[in-house]
mmCIF file with all atom_site columns, C-alpha atoms in Angstrom:
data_model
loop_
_atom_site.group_PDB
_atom_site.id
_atom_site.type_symbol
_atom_site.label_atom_id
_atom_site.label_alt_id
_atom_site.label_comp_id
_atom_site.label_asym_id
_atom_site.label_entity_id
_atom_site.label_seq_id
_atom_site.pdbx_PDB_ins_code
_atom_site.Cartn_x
_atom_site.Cartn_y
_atom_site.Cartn_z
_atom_site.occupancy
_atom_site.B_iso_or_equiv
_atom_site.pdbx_formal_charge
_atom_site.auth_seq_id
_atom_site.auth_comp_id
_atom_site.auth_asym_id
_atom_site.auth_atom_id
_atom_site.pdbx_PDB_model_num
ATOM 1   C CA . UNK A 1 1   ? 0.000   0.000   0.000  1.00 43.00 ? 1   UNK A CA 1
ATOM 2   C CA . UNK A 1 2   ? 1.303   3.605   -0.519 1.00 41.00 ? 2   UNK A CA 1
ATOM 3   C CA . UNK A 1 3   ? -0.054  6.079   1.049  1.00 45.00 ? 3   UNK A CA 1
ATOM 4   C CA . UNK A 1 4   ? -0.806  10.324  -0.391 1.00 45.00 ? 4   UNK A CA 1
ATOM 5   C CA . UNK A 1 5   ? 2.404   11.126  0.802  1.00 45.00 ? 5   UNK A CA 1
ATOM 6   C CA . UNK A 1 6   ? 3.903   8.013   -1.683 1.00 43.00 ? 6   UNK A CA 1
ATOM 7   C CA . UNK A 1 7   ? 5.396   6.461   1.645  1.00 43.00 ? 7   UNK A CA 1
ATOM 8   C CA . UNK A 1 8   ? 5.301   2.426   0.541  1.00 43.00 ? 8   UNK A CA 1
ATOM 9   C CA . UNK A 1 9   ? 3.917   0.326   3.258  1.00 46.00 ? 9   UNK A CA 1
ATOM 10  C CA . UNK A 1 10  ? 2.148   3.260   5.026  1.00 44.00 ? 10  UNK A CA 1
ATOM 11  C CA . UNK A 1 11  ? -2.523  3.469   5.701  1.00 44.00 ? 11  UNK A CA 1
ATOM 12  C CA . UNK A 1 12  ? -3.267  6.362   6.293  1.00 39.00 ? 12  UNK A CA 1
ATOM 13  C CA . UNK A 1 13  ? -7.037  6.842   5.453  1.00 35.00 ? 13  UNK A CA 1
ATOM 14  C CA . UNK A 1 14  ? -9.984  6.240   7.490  1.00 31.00 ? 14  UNK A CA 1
ATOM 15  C CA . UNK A 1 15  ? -11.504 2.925   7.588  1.00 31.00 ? 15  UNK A CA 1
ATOM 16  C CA . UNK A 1 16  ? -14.916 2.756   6.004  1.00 33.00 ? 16  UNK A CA 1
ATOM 17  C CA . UNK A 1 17  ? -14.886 -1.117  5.950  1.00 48.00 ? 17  UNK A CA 1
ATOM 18  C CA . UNK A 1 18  ? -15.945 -3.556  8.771  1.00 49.00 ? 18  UNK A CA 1
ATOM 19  C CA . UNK A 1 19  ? -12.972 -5.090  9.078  1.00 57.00 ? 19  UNK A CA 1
ATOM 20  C CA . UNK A 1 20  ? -9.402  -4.657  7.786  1.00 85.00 ? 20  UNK A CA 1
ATOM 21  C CA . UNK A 1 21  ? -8.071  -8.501  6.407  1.00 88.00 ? 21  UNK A CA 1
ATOM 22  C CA . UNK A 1 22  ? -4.469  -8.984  6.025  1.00 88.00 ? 22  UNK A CA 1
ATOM 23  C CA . UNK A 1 23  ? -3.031  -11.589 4.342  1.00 89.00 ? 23  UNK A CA 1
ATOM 24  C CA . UNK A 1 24  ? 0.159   -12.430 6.355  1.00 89.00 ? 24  UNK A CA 1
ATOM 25  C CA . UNK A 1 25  ? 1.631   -14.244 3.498  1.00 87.00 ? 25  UNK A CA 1
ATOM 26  C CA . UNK A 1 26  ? 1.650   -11.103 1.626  1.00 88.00 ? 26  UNK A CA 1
ATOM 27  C CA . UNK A 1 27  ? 3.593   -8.845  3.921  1.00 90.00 ? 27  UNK A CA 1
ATOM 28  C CA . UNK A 1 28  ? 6.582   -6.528  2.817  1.00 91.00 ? 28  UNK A CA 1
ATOM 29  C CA . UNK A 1 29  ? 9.751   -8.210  4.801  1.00 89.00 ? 29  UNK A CA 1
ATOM 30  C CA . UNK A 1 30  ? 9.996   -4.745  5.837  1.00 91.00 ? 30  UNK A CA 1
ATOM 31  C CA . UNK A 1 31  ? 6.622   -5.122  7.590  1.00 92.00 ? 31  UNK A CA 1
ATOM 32  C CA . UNK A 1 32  ? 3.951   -2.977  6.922  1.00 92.00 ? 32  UNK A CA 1
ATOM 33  C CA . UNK A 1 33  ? 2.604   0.786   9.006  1.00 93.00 ? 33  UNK A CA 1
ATOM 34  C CA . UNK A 1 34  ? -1.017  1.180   9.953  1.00 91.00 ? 34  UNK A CA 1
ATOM 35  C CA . UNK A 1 35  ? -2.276  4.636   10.880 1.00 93.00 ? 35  UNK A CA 1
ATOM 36  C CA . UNK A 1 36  ? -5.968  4.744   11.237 1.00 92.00 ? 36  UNK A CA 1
ATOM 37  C CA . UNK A 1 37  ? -8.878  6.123   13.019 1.00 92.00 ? 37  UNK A CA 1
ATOM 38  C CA . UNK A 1 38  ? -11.180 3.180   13.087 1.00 89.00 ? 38  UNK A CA 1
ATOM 39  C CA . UNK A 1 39  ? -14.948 4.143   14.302 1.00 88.00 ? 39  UNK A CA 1
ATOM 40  C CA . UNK A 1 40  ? -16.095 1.405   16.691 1.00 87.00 ? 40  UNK A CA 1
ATOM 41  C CA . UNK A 1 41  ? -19.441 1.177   17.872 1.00 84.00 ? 41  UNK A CA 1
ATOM 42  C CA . UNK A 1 42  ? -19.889 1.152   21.657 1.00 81.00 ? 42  UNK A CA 1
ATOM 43  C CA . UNK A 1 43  ? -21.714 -2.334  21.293 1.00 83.00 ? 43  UNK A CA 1
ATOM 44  C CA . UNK A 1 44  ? -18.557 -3.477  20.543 1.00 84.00 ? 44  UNK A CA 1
ATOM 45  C CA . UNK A 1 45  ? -17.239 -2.052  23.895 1.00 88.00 ? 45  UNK A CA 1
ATOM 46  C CA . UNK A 1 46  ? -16.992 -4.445  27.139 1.00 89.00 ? 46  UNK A CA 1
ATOM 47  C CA . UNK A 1 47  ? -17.719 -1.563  29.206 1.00 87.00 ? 47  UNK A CA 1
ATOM 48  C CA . UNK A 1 48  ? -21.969 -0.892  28.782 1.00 82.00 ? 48  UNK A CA 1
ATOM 49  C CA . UNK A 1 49  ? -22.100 2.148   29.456 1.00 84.00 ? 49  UNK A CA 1
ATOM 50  C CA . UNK A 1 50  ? -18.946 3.734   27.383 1.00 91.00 ? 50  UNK A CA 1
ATOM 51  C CA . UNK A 1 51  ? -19.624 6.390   24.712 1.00 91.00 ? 51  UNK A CA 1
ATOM 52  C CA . UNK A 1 52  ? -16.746 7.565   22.490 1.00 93.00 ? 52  UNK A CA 1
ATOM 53  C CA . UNK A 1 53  ? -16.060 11.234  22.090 1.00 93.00 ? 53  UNK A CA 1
ATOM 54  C CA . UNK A 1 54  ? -13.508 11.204  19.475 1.00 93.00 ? 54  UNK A CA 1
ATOM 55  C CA . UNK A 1 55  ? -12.921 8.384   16.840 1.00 93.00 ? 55  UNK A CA 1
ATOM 56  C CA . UNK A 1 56  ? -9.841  5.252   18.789 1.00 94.00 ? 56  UNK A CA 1
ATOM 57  C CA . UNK A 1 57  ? -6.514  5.958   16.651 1.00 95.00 ? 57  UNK A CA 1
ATOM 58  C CA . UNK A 1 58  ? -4.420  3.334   15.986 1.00 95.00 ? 58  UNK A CA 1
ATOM 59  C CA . UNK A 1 59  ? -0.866  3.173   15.364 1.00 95.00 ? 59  UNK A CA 1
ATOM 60  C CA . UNK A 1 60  ? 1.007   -0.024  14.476 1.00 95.00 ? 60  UNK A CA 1
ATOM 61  C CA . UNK A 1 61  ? 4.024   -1.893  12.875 1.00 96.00 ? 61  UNK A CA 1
ATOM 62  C CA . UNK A 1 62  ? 3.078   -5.491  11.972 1.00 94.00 ? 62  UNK A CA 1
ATOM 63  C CA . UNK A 1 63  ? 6.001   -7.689  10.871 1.00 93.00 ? 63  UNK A CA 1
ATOM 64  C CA . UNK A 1 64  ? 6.249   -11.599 9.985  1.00 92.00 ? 64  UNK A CA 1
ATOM 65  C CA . UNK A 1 65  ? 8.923   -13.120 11.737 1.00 91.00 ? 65  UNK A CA 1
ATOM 66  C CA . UNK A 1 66  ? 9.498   -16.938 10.706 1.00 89.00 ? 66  UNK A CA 1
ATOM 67  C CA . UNK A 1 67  ? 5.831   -18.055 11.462 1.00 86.00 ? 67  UNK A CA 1
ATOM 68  C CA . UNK A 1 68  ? 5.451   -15.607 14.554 1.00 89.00 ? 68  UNK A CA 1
ATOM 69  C CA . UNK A 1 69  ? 3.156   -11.894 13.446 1.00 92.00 ? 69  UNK A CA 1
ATOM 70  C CA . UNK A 1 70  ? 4.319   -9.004  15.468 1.00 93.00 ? 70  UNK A CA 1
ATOM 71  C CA . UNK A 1 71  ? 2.424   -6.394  16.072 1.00 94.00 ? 71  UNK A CA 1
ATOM 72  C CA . UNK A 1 72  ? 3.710   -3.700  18.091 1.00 95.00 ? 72  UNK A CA 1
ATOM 73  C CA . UNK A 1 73  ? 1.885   0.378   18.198 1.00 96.00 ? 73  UNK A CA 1
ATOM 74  C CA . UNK A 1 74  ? -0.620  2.410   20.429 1.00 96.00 ? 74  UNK A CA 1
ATOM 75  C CA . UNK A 1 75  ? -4.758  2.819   20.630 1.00 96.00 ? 75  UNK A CA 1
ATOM 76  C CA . UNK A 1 76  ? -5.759  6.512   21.618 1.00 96.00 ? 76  UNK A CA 1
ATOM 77  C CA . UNK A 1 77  ? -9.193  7.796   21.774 1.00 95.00 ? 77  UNK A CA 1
ATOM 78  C CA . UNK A 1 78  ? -11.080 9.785   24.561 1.00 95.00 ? 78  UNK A CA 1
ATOM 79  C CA . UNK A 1 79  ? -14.226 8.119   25.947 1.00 94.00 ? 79  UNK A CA 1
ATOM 80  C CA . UNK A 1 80  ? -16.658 8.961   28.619 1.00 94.00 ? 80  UNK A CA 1
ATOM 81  C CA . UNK A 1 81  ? -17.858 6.251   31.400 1.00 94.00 ? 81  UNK A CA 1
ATOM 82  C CA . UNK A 1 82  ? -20.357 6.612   34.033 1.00 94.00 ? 82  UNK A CA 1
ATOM 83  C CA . UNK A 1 83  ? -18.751 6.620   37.410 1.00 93.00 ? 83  UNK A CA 1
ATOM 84  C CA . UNK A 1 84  ? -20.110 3.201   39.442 1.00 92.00 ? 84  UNK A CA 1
ATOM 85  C CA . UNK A 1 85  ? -20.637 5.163   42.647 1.00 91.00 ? 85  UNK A CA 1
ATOM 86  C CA . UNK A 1 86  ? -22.674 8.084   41.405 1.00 91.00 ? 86  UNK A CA 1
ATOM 87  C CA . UNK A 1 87  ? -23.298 7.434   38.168 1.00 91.00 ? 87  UNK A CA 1
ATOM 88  C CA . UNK A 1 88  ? -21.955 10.780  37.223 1.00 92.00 ? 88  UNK A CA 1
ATOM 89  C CA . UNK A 1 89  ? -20.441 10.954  33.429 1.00 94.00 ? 89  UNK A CA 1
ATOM 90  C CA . UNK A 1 90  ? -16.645 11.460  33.237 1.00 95.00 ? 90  UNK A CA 1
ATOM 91  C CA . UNK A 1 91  ? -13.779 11.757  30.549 1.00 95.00 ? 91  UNK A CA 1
ATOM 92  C CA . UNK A 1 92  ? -11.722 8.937   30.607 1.00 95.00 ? 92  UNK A CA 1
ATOM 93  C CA . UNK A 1 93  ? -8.671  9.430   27.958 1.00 96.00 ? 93  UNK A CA 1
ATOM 94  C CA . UNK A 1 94  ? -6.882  6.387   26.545 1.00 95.00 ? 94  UNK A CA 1
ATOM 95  C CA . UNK A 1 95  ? -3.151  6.050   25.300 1.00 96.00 ? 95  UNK A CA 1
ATOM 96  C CA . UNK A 1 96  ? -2.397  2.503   25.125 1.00 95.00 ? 96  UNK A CA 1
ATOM 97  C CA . UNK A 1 97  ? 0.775   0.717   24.160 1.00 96.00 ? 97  UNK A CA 1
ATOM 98  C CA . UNK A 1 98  ? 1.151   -2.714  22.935 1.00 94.00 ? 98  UNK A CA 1
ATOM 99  C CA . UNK A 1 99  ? 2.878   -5.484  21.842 1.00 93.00 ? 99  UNK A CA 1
ATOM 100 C CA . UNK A 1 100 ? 1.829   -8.242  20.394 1.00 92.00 ? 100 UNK A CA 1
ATOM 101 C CA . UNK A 1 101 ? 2.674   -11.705 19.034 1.00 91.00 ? 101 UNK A CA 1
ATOM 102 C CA . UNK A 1 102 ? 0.322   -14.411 17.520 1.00 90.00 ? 102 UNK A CA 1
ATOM 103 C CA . UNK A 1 103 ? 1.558   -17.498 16.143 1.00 87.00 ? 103 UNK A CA 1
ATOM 104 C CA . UNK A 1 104 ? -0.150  -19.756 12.880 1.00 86.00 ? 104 UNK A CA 1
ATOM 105 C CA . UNK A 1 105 ? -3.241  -22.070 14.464 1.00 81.00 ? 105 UNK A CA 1
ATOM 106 C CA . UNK A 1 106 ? -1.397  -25.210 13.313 1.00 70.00 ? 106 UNK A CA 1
ATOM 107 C CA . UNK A 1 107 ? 0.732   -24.796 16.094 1.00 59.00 ? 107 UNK A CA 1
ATOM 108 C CA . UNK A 1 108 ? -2.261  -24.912 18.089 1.00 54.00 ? 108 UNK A CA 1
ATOM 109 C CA . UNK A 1 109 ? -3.515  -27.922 16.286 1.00 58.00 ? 109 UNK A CA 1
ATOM 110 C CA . UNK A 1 110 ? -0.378  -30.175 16.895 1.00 58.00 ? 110 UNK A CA 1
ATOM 111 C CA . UNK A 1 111 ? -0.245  -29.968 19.853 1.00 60.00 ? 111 UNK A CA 1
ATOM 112 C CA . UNK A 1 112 ? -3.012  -32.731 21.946 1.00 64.00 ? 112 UNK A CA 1
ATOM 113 C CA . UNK A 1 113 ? -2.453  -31.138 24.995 1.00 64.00 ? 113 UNK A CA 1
ATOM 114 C CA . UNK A 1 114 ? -1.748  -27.166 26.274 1.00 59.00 ? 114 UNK A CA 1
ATOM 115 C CA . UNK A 1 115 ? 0.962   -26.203 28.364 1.00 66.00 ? 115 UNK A CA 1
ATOM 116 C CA . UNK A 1 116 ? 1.047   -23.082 30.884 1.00 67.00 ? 116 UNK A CA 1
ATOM 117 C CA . UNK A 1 117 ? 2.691   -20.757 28.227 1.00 66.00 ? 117 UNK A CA 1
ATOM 118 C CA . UNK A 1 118 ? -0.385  -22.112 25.532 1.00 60.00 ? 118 UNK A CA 1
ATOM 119 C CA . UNK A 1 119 ? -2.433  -20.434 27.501 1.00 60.00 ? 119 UNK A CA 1
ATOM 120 C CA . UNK A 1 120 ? -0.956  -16.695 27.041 1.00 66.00 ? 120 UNK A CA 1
ATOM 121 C CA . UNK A 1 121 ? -0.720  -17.529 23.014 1.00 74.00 ? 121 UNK A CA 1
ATOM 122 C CA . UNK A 1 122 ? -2.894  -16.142 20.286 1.00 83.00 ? 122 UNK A CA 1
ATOM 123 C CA . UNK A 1 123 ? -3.504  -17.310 16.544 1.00 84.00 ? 123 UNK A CA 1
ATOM 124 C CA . UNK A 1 124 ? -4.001  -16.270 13.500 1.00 84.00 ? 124 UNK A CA 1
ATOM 125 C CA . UNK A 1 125 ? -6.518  -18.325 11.232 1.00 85.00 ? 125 UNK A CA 1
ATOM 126 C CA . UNK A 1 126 ? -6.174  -19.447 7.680  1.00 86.00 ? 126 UNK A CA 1
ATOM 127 C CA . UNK A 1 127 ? -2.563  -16.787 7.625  1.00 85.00 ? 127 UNK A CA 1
ATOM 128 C CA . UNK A 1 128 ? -5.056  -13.709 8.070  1.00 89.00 ? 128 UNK A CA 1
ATOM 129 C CA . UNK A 1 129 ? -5.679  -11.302 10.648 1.00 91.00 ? 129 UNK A CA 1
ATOM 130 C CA . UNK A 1 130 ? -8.457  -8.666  11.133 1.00 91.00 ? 130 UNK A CA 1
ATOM 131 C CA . UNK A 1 131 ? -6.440  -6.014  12.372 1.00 91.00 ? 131 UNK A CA 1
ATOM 132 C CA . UNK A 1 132 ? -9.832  -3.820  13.892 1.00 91.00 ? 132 UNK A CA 1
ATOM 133 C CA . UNK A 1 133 ? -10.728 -6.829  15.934 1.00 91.00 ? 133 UNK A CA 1
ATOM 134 C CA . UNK A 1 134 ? -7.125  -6.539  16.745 1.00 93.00 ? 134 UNK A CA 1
ATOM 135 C CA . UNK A 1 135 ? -7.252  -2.991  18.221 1.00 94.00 ? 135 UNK A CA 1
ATOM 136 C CA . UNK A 1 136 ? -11.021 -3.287  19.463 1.00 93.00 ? 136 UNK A CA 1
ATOM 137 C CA . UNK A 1 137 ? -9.333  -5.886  22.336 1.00 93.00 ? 137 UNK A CA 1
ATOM 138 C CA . UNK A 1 138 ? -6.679  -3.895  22.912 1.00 94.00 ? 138 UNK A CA 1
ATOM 139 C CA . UNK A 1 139 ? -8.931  -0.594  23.611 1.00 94.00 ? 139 UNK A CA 1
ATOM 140 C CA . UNK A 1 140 ? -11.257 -2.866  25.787 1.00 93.00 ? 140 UNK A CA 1
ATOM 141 C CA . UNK A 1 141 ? -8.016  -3.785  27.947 1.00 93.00 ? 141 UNK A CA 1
ATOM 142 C CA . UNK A 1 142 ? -7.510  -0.387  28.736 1.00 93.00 ? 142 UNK A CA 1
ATOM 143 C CA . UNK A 1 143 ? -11.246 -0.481  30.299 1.00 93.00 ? 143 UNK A CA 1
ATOM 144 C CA . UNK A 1 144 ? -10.787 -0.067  34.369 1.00 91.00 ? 144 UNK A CA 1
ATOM 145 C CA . UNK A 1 145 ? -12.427 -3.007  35.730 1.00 90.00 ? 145 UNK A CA 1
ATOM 146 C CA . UNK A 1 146 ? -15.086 -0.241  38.240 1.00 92.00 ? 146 UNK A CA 1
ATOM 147 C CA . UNK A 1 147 ? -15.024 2.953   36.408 1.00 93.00 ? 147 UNK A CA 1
ATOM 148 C CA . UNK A 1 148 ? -14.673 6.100   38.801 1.00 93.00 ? 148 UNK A CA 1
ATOM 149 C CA . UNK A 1 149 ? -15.024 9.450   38.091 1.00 92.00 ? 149 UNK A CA 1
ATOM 150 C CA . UNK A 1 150 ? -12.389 9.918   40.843 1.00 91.00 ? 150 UNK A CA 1
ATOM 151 C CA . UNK A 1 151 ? -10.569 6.747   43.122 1.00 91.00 ? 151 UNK A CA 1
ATOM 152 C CA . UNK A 1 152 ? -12.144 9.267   46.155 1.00 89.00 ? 152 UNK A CA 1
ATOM 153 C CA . UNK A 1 153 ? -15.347 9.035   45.018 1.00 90.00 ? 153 UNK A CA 1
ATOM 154 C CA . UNK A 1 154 ? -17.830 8.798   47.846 1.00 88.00 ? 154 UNK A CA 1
ATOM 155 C CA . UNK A 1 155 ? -20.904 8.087   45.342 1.00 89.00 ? 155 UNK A CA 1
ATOM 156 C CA . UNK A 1 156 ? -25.133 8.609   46.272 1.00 88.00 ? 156 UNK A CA 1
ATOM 157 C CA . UNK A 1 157 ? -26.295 9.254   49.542 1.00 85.00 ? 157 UNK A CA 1
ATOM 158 C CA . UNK A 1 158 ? -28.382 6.024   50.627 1.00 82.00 ? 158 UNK A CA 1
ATOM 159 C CA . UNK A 1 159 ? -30.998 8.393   52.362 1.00 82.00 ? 159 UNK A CA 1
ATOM 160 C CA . UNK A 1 160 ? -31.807 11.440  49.444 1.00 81.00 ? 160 UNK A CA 1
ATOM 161 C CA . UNK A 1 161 ? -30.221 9.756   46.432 1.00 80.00 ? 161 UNK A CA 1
ATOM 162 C CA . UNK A 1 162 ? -27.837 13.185  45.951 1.00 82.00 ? 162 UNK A CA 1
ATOM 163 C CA . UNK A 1 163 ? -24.334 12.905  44.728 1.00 83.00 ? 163 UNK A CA 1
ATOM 164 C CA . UNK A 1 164 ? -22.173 13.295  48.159 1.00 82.00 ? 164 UNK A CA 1
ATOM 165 C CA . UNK A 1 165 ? -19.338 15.245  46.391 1.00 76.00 ? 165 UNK A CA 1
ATOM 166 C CA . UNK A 1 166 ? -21.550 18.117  45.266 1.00 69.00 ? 166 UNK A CA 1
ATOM 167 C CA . UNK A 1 167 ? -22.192 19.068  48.953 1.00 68.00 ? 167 UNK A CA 1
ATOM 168 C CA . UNK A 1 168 ? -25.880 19.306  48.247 1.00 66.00 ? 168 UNK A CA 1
ATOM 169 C CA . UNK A 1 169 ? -26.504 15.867  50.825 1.00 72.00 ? 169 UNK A CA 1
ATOM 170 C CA . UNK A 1 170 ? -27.282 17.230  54.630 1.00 74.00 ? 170 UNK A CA 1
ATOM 171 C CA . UNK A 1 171 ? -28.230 13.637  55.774 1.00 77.00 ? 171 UNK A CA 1
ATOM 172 C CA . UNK A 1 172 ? -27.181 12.465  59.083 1.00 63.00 ? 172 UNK A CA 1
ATOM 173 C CA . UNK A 1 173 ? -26.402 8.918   57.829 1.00 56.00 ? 173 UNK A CA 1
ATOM 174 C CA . UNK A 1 174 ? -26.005 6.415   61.071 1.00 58.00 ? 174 UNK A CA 1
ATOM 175 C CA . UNK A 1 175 ? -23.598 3.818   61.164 1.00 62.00 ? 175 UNK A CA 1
ATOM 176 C CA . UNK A 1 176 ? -25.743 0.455   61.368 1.00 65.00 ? 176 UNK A CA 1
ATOM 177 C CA . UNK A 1 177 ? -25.371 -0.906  64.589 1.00 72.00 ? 177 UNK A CA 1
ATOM 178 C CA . UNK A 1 178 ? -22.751 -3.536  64.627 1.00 74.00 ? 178 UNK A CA 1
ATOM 179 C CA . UNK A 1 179 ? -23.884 -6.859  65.789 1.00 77.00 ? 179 UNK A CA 1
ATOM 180 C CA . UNK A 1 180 ? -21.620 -7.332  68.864 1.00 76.00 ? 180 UNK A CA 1
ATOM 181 C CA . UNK A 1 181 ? -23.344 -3.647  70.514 1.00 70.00 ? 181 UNK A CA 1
ATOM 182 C CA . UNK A 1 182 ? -25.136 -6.335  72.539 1.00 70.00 ? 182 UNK A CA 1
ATOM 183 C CA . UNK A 1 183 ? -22.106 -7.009  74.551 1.00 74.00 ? 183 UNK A CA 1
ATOM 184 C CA . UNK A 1 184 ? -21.702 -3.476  75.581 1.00 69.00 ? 184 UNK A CA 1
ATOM 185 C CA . UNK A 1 185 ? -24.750 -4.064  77.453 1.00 68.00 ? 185 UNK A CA 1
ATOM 186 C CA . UNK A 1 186 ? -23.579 -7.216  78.863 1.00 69.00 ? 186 UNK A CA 1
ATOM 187 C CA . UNK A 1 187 ? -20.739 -6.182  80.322 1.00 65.00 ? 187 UNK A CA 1
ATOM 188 C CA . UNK A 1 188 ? -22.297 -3.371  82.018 1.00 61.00 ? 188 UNK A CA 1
ATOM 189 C CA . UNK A 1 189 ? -24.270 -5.151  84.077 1.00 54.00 ? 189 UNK A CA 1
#
């Protein structure tokens, strides 16, 4: 591929397609460039309630070595979650670096039984790869596992429903009474 600039090896446009197929078997030695902004939907997202603001950008360096496809680059996009405490929308930026390596599925077919390291191995099918399913795991990687708007987030006031860090919550929440209190009494008598 060659790009506007005439740089060989080099995407550069936006992805209209679904997906973006490439045959390993027809890879430069060199290896080949991809810089794209790819336009996920958040149904693809792991994270429900995620909304992108600006398209995920993807840069990356895939290269066949022997039977091994490395693929080494960075996912950046800015998304917004919905904090898990008090459901309050925040900006949650994403600059992700990775580095990849995914070997041919006959290896995986060889072998009758998997070892430990099979476990952390991925394949490529029929010497292809879909690069945007690629990327679309990586961004969901980056996903925090309880999205916060803030780690000190104190989230919804169990008595009025307000959002405790916006001061606007003048409960007087009790602490439930533990279930030992009744030894207090005991032991005064």
């Amino acid at each position: 591929p060659v790009d506007k600039g005439g740089r060989v090896g080099i995407i550069n446009e936006p992805i209209t397609e679904n997906n973006m197929l490439i045959d390993i078997d027809k890879l430069p030695k060199e290896g080949l460039h991809v810089s794209k902004d790819f336009e996920f939907l958040s149904l693809d997202l792991v994270e429900e309630s995620a909304v992108f603001l600006e398209p995920a950008h993807a840069d990356a360096h895939i290269q066949k070595v022997g039977e091994e496809l490395m693929i080494k680059g960075t996912i950046r996009t800015r998304m917004s979650f919905v904090c898990c405490r008090c459901l309050t929308p925040f900006d949650f930026p994403v600059n992700s670096r990775f580095d990849l390596v995914y070997y041919p599925e006959e290896l995986d077919i060889i072998k009758e039984e998997l070892d430990e390291e099979d476990l952390d191995r991925m394949f490529y099918f029929n010497h292809k790869i879909d690069l945007r399913t690629v990327f679309l795991e990586q961004l969901n990687l980056t996903f925090p596992a309880k999205p916060l708007c803030r780690e000190d987030c104190e989230g919804i006031c169990a008595v009025c429903g307000e959002v405790i860090r916006e001061s606007r919550c003048s409960c007087l929440v009790r602490e439930p009474e533990s279930p030992f209190s009744i030894l207090k009494i005991l032991k005064r008598d």
